[in-house]
mmCIF file of C-alpha atoms and ligand atoms in Angstrom:
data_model
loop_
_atom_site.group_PDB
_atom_site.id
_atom_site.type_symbol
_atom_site.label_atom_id
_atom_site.label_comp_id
_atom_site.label_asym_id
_atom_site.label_seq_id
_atom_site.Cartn_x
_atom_site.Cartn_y
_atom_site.Cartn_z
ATOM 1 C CA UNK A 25 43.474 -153.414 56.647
ATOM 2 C CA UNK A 26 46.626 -153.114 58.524
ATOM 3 C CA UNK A 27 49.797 -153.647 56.227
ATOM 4 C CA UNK A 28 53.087 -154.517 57.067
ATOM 5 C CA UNK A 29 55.878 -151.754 56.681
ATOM 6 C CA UNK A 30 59.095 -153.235 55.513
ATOM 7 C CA UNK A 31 62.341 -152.708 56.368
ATOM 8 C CA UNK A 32 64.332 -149.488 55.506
ATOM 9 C CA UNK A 33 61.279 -147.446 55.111
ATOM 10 C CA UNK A 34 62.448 -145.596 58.488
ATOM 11 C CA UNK A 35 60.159 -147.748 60.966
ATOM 12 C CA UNK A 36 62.671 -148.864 62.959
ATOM 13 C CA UNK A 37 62.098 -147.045 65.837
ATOM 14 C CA UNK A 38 58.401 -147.771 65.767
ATOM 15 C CA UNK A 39 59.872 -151.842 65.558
ATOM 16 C CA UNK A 40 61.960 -151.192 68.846
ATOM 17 C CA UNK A 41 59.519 -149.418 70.430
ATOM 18 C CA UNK A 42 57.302 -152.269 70.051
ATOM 19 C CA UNK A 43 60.036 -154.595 71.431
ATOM 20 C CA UNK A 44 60.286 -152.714 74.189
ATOM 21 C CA UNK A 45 56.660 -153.039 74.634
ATOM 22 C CA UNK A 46 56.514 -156.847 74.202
ATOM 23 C CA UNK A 47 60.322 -157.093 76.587
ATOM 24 C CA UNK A 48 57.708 -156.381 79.728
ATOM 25 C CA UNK A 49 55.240 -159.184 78.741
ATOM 26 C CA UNK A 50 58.602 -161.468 78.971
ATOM 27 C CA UNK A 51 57.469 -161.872 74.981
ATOM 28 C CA UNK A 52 60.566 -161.247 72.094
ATOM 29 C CA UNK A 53 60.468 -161.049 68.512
ATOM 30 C CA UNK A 54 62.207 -164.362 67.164
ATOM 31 C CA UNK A 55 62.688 -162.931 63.407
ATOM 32 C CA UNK A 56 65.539 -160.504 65.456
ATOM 33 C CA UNK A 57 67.325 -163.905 66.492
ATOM 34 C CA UNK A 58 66.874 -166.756 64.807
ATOM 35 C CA UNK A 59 69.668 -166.563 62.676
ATOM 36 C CA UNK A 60 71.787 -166.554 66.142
ATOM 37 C CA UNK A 61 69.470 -169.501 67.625
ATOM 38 C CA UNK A 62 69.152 -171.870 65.398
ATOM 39 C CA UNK A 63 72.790 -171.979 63.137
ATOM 40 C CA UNK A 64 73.458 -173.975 59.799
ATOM 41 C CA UNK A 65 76.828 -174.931 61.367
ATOM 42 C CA UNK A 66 77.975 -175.322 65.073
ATOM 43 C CA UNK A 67 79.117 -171.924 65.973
ATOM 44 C CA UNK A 68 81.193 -172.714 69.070
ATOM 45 C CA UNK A 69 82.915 -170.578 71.591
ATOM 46 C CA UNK A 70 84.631 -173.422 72.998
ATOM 47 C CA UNK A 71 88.427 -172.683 71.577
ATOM 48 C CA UNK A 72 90.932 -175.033 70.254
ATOM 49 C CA UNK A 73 93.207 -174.846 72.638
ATOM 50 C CA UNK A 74 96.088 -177.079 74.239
ATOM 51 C CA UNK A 75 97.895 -176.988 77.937
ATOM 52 C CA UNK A 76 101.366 -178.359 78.631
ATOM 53 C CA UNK A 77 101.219 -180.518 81.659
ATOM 54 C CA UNK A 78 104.678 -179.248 83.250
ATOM 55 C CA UNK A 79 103.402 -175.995 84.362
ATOM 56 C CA UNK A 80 99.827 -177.467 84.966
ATOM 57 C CA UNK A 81 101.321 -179.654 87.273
ATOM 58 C CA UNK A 82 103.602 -177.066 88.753
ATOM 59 C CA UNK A 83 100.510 -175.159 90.028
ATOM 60 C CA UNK A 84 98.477 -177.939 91.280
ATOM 61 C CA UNK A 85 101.234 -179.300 93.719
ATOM 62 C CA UNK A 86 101.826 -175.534 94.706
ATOM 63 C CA UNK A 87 97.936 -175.645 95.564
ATOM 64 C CA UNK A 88 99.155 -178.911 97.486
ATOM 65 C CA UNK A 89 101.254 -176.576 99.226
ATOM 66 C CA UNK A 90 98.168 -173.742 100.117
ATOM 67 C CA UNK A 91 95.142 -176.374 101.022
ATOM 68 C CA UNK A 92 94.691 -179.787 102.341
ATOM 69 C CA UNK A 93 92.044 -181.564 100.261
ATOM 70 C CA UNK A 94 90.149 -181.674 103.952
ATOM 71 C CA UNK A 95 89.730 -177.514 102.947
ATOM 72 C CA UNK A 96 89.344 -178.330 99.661
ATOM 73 C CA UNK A 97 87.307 -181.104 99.495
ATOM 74 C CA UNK A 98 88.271 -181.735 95.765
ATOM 75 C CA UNK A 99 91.827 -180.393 95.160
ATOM 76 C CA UNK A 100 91.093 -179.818 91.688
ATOM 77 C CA UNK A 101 92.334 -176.712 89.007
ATOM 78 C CA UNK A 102 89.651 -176.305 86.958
ATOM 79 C CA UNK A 103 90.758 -176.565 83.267
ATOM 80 C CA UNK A 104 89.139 -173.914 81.444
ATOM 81 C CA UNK A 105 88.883 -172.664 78.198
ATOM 82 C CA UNK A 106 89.904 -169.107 76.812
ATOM 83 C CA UNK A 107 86.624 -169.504 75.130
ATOM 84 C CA UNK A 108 84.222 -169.712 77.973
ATOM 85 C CA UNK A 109 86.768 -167.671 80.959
ATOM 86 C CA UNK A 110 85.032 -168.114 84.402
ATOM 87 C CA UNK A 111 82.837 -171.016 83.438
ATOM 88 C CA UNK A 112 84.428 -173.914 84.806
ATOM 89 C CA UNK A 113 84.301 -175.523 81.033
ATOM 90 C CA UNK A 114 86.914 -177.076 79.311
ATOM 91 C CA UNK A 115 84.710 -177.345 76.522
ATOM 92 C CA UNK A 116 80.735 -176.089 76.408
ATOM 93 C CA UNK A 117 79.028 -179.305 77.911
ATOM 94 C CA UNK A 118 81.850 -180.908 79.499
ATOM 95 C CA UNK A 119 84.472 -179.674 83.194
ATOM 96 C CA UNK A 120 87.828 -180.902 82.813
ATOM 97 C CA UNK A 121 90.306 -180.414 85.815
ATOM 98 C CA UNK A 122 93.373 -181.829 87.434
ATOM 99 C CA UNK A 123 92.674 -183.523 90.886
ATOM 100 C CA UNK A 124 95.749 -183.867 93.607
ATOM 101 C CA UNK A 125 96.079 -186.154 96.606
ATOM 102 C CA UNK A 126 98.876 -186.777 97.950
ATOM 103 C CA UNK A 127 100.315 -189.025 100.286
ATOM 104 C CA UNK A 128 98.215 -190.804 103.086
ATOM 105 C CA UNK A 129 95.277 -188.372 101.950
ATOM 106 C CA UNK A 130 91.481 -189.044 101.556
ATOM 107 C CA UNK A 131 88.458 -187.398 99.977
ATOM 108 C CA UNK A 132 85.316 -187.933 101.752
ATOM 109 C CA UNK A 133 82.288 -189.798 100.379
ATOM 110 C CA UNK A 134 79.796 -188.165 98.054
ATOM 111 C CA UNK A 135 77.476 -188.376 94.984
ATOM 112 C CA UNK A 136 76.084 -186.153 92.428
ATOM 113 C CA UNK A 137 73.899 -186.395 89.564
ATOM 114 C CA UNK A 138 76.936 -185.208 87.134
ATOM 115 C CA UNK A 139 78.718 -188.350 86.288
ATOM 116 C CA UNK A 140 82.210 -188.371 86.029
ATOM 117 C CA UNK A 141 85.676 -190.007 84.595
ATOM 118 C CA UNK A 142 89.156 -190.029 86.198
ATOM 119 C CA UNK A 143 92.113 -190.998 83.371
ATOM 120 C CA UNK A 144 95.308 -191.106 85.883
ATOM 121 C CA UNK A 145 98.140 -189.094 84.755
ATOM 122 C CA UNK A 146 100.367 -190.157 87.487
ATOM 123 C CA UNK A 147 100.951 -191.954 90.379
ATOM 124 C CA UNK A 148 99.826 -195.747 90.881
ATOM 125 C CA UNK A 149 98.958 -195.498 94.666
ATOM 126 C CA UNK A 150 95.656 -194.092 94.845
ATOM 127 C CA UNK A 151 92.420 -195.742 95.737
ATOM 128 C CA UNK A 152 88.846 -194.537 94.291
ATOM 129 C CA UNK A 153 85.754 -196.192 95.483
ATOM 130 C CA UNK A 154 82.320 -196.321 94.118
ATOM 131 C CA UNK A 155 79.247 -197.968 95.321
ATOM 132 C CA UNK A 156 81.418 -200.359 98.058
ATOM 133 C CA UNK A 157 83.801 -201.131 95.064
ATOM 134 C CA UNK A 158 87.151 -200.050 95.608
ATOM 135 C CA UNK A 159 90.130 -199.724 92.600
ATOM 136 C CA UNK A 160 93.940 -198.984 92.781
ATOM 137 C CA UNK A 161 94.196 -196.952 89.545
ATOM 138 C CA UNK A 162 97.255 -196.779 87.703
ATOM 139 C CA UNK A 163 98.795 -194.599 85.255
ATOM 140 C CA UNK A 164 96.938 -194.665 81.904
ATOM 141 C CA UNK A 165 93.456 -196.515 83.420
ATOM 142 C CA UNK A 166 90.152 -194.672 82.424
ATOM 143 C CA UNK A 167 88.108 -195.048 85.833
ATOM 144 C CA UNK A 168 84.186 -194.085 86.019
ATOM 145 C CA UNK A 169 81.997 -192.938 88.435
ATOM 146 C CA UNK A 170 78.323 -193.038 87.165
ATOM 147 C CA UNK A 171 75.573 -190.638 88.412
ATOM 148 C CA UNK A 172 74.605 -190.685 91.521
ATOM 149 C CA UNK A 173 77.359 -193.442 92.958
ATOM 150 C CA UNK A 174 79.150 -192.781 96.076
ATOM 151 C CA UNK A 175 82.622 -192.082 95.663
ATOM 152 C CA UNK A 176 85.418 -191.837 97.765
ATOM 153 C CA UNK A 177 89.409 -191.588 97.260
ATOM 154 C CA UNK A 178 92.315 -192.131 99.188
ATOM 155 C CA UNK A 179 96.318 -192.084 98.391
ATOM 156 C CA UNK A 180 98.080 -194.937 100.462
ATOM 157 C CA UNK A 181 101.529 -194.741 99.357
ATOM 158 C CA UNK A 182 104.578 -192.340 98.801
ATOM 159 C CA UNK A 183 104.260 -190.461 95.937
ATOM 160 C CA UNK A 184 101.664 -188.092 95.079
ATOM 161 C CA UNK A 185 98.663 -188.741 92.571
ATOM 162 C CA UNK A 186 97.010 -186.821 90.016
ATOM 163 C CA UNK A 187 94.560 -187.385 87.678
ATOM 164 C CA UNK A 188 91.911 -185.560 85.388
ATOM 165 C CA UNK A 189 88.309 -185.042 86.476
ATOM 166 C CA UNK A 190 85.832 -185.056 83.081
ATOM 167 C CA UNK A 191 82.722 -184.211 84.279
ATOM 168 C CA UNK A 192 78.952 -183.805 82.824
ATOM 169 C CA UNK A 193 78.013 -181.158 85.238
ATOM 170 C CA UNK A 194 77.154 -178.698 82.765
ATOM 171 C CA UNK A 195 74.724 -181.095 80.760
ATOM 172 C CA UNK A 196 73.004 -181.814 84.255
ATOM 173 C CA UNK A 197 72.625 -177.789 84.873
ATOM 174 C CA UNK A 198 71.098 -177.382 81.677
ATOM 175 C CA UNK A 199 68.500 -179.364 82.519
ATOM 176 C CA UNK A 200 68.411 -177.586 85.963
ATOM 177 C CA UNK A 201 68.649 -181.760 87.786
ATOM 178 C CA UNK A 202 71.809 -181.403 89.693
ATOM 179 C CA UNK A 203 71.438 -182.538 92.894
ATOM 180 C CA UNK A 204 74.437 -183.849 95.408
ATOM 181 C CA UNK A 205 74.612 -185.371 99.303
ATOM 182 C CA UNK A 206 77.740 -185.807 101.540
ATOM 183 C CA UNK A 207 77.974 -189.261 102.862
ATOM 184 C CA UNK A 208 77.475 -189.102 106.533
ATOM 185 C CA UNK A 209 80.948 -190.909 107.115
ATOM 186 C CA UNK A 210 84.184 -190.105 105.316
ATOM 187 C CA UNK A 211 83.980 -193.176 103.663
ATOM 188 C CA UNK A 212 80.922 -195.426 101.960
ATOM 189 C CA UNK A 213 81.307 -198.820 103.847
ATOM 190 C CA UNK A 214 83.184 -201.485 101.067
ATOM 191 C CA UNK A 215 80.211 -204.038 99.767
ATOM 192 C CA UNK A 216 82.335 -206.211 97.363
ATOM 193 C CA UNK A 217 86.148 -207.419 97.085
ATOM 194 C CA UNK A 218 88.682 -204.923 95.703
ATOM 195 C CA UNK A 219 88.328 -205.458 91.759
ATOM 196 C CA UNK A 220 84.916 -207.351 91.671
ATOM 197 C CA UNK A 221 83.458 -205.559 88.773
ATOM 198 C CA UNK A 222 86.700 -205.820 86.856
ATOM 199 C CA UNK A 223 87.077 -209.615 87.309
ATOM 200 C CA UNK A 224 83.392 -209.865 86.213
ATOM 201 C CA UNK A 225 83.669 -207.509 83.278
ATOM 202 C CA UNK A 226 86.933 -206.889 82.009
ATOM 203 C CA UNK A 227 87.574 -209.534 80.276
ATOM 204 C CA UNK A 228 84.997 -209.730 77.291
ATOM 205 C CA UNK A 229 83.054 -211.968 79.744
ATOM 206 C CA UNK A 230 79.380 -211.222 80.655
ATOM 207 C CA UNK A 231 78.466 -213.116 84.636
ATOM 208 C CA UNK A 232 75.613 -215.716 83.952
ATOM 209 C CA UNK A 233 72.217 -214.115 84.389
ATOM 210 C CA UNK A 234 73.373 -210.972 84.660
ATOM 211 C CA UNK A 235 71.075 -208.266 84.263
ATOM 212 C CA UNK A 236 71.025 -204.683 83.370
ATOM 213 C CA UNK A 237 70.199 -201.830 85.977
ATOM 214 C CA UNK A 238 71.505 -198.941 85.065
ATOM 215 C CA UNK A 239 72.593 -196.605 81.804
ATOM 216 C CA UNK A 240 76.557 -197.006 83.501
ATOM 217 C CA UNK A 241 78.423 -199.508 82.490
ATOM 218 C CA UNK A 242 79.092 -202.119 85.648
ATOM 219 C CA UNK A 243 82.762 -202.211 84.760
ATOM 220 C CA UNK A 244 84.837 -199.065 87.031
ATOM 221 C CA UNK A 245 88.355 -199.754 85.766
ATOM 222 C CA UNK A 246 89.262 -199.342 82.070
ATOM 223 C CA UNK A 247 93.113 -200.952 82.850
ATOM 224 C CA UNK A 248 95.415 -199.338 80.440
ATOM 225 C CA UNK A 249 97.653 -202.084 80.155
ATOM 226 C CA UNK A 250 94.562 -203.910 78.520
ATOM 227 C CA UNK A 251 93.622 -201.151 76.155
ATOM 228 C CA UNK A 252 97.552 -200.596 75.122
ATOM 229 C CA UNK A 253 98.048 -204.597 74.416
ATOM 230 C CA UNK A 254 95.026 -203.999 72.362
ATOM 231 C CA UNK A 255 96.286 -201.421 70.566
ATOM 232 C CA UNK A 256 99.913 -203.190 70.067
ATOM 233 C CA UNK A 257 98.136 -205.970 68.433
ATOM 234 C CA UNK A 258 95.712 -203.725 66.031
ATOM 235 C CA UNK A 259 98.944 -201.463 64.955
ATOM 236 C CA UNK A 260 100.016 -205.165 62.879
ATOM 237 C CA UNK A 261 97.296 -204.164 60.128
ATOM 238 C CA UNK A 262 96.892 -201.576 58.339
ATOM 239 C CA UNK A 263 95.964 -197.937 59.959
ATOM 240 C CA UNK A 264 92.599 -196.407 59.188
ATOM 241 C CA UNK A 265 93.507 -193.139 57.095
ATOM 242 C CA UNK A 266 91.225 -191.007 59.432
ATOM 243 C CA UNK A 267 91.846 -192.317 63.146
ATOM 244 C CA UNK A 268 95.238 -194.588 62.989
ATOM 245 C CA UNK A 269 94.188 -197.333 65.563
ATOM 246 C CA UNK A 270 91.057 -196.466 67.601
ATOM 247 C CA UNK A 271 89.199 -198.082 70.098
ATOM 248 C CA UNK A 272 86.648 -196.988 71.978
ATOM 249 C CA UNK A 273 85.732 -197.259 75.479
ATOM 250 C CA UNK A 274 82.236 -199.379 75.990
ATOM 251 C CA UNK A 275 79.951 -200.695 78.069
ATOM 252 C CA UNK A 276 80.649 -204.631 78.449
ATOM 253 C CA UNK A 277 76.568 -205.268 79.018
ATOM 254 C CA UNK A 278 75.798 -203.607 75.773
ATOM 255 C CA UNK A 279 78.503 -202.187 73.611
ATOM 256 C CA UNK A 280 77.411 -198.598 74.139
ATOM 257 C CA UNK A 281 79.344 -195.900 75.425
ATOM 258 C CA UNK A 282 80.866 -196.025 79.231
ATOM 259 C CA UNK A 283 78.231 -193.655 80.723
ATOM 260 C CA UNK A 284 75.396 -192.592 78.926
ATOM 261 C CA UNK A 285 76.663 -188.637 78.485
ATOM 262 C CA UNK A 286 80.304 -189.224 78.364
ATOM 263 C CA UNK A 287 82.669 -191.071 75.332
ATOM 264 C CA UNK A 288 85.782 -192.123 75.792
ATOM 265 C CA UNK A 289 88.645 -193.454 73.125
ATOM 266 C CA UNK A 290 92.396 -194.552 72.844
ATOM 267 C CA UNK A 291 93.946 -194.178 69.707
ATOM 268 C CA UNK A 292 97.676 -195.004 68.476
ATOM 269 C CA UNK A 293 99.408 -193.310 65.722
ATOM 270 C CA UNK A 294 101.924 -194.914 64.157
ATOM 271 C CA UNK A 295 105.575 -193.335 64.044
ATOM 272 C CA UNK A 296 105.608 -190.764 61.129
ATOM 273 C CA UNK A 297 101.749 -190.826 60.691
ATOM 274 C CA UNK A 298 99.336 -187.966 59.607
ATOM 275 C CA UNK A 299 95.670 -188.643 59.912
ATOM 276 C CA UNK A 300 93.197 -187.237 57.421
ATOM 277 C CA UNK A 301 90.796 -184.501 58.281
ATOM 278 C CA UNK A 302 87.835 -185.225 60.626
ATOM 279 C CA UNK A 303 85.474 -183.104 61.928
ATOM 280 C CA UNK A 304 82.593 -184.026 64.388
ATOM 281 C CA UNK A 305 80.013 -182.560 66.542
ATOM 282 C CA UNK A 306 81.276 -183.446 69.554
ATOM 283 C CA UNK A 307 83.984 -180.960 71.183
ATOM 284 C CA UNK A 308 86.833 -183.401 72.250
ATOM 285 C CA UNK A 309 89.229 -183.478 74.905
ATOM 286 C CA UNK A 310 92.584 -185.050 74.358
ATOM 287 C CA UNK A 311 95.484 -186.369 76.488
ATOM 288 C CA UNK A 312 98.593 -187.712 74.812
ATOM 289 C CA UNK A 313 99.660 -190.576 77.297
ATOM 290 C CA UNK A 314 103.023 -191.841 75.182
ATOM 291 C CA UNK A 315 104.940 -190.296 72.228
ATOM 292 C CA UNK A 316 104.985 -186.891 70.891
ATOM 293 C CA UNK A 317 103.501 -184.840 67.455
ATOM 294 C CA UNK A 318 101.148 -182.087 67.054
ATOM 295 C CA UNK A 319 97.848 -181.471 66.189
ATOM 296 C CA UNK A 320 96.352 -178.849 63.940
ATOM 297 C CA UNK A 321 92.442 -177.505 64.896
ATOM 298 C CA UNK A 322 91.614 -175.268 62.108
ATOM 299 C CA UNK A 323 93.611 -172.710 62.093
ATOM 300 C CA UNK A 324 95.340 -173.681 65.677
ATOM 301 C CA UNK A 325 97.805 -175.650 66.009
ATOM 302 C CA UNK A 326 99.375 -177.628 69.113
ATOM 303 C CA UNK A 327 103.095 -179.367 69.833
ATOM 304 C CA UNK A 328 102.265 -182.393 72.662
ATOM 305 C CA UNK A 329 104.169 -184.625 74.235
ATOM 306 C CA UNK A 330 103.476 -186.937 77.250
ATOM 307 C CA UNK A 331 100.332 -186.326 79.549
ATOM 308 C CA UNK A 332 99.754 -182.790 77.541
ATOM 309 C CA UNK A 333 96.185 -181.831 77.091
ATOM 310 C CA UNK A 334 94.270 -180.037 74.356
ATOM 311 C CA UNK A 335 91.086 -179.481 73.095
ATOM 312 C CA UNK A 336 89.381 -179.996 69.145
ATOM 313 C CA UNK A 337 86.002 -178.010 69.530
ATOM 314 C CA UNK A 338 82.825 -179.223 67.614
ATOM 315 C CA UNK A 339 82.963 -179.308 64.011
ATOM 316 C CA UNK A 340 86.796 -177.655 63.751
ATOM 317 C CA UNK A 341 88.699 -180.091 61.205
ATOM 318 C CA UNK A 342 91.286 -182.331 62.936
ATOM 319 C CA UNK A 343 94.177 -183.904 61.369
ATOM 320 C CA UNK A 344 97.012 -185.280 64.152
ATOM 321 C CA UNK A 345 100.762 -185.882 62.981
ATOM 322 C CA UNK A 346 102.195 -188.269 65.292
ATOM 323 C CA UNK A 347 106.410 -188.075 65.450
ATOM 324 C CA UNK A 348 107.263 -191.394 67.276
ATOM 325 C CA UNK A 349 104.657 -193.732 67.792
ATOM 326 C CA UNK A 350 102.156 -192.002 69.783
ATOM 327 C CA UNK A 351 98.788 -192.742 71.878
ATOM 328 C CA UNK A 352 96.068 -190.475 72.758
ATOM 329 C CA UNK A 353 93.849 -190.649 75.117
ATOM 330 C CA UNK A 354 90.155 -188.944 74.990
ATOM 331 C CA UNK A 355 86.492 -188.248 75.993
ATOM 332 C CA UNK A 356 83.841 -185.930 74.841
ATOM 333 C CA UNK A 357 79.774 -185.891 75.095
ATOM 334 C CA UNK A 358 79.281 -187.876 71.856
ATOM 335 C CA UNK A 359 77.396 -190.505 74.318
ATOM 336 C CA UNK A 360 74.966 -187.464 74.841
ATOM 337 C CA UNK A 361 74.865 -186.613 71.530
ATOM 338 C CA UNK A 362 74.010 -190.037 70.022
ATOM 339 C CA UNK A 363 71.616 -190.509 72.207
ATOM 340 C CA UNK A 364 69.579 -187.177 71.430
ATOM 341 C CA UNK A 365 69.910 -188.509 67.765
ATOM 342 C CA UNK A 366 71.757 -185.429 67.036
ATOM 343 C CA UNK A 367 75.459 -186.596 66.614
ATOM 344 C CA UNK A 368 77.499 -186.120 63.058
ATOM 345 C CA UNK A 369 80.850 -186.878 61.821
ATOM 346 C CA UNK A 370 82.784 -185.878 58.716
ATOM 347 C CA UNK A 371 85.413 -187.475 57.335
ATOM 348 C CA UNK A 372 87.545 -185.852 54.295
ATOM 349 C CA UNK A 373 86.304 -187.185 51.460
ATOM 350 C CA UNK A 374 89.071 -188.996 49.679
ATOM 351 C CA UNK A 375 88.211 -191.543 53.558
ATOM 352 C CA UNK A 376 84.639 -191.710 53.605
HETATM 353 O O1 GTQ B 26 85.501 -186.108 92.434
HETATM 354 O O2 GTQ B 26 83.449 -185.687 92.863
HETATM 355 O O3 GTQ B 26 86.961 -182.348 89.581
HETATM 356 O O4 GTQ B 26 82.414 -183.427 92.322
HETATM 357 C C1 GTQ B 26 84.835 -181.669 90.285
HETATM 358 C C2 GTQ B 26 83.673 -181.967 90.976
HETATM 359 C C3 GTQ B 26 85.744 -183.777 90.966
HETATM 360 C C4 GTQ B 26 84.502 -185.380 92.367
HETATM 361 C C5 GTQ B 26 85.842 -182.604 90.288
HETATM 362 C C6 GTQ B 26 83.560 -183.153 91.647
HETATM 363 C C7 GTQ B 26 84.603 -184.068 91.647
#
């Protein structure tokens, strides 16, 4: 009978021998790497990790200066994180980047399977389009563009416009689906009046017999004039210990999140106010939109003010200390997450 030797007994070579043996069957032993594979906590490489938008914004107009968005096709600086150099990630599932146009420029029609968000940083004179739809998109408004929608933008005023790009891209590549098709003209022809979906769903009001086709949510302008009025109200009554005032983004048609991979949130923080630790499986990306405090991530810690961006990865404790009244802005793949089942939150205990 053949016995097992075990380990230390000076078989090791005969063990590596055999994995080079298996390596050119394309077979490996899993007992070398499950520990690695399968984790009792997230081990991310996704960094905490924050960006001041000054010298962000520096670089993408001096890009404005180097390429027309013609060349570019998307004038966009990819985000990244220290954590994952070279892989267009701003955290492990999800691109982040900051998109230019400036005046009396246009980005040609496309779609993609990756889904994506635009939250405006600044500018109020750009137009995005989607499906025939178009928007004007201030400062502050959370825009989508499902899967697969045709989408176009164009600046028709003075001043130049930015605004960050969260994309699923990296979920889609996982799953090896990504596909993505020009539109033959530079622009999709416009199918319904500037606004329509807004004026049918923005305003807690479903349209009679309507019907749900797709995962997306029908509504392509988040206003943040409506989400901040919300908040004004909320911040009468008492804060929750763990998130101050939070609201999330959702689907009108059925409460869930605005895309099916994608969360998004608004939060204020009262003037003065420290939340309590939270953790959660889903890597978050954050944009302070008014105010100014900092943020500790574990052992990181990050000073924002206005339009600043930084980054909680999965699972790192969170706790936010907000100097003036502050609001923050900010999306992460708990959509995905929920609905693989696989989503978990944490709140220090003293809060649960
Ligand atoms: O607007 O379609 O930042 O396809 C990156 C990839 C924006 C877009 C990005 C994209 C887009």
């Amino acid at each position: 009978m053949l016995t097992p030797t075990k380990s230390n007994d000076g078989n090791s070579a005969a063990r590596q021998a055999f994995y080079d043996e298996i390596a050119t069957q394309n077979l490996a032993p899993l007992w070398e790497r499950l520990k690695g594979l399968v984790t009792p906590e997230p081990r991310p490489k996704t960094q905490a990790f924050g960006w001041k938008y000054a010298p962000l914004r520096a670089s993408l107009l001096k890009a404005g200066t180097l390429l027309t968005t013609d060349e570019a096709e998307r004038r966009v600086l990819i985000i990244e994180n220290p954590g994952l150099v070279g892989q267009s990630r701003i955290t492990n599932s999800l691109f982040g980047g900051l998109q230019l146009l400036m005046p009396g420029e246009k980005a040609a029609s496309h779609r993609h399977v990756a889904g994506a968000l635009r939250f405006i940083m600044e500018g109020d004179c750009a137009y995005t389009a989607v499906d025939g739809e178009r928007t004007m998109m201030r400062t502050g408004d959370f825009v989508t563009t499902p899967s697969w929608t045709w989408h176009d933008h164009g600046n028709v005023g003075e001043d130049s416009v930015i605004w960050l790009d969260g994309l699923d891209m990296h979920m889609v590549n996982l799953f090896e689906a990504s596909f993505q098709e020009h539109y033959p003209e530079p622009e999709f022809p416009l199918l319904r009046a500037d606004n329509d979906s807004e004026s049918r769903y923005g305003g807690a009001l479903l349209p009679e017999g309507d019907k749900i086709t797709s995962p997306n949510s029908p509504l392509l302008n988040y206003r943040y004039d409506r989400a901040r009025d919300a908040l004004a109200a909320m911040a009468k009554n008492a804060p929750d210990p763990t998130h101050g005032f939070k609201l999330r983004y959702v689907n009108p048609q059925t409460g869930g999140p605005p895309m099916p991979t994608i969360s998004a949130a608004i939060q204020l923080l009262p003037k003065g106010f420290a939340t309590a630790e939270y953790r959660s499986t889903d890597a978050t990306i954050f944009v302070c939109t008014e105010g100014e405090g900092r943020t500790q991530i574990g052992d990181f810690e990050f000073a924002w003010a206005r339009k600043d961006i930084f980054v909680a990865p999965s699972w790192a404790p969170v706790r936010h200390f907000a100097g003036p009244e502050s609001v923050l802005f900010s999306y992460s793949d708990r959509a995905a997450q929920e609905h693989l089942g696989i989503w978990r939150e944490k709140r220090d205990r003293q809060n649960s």
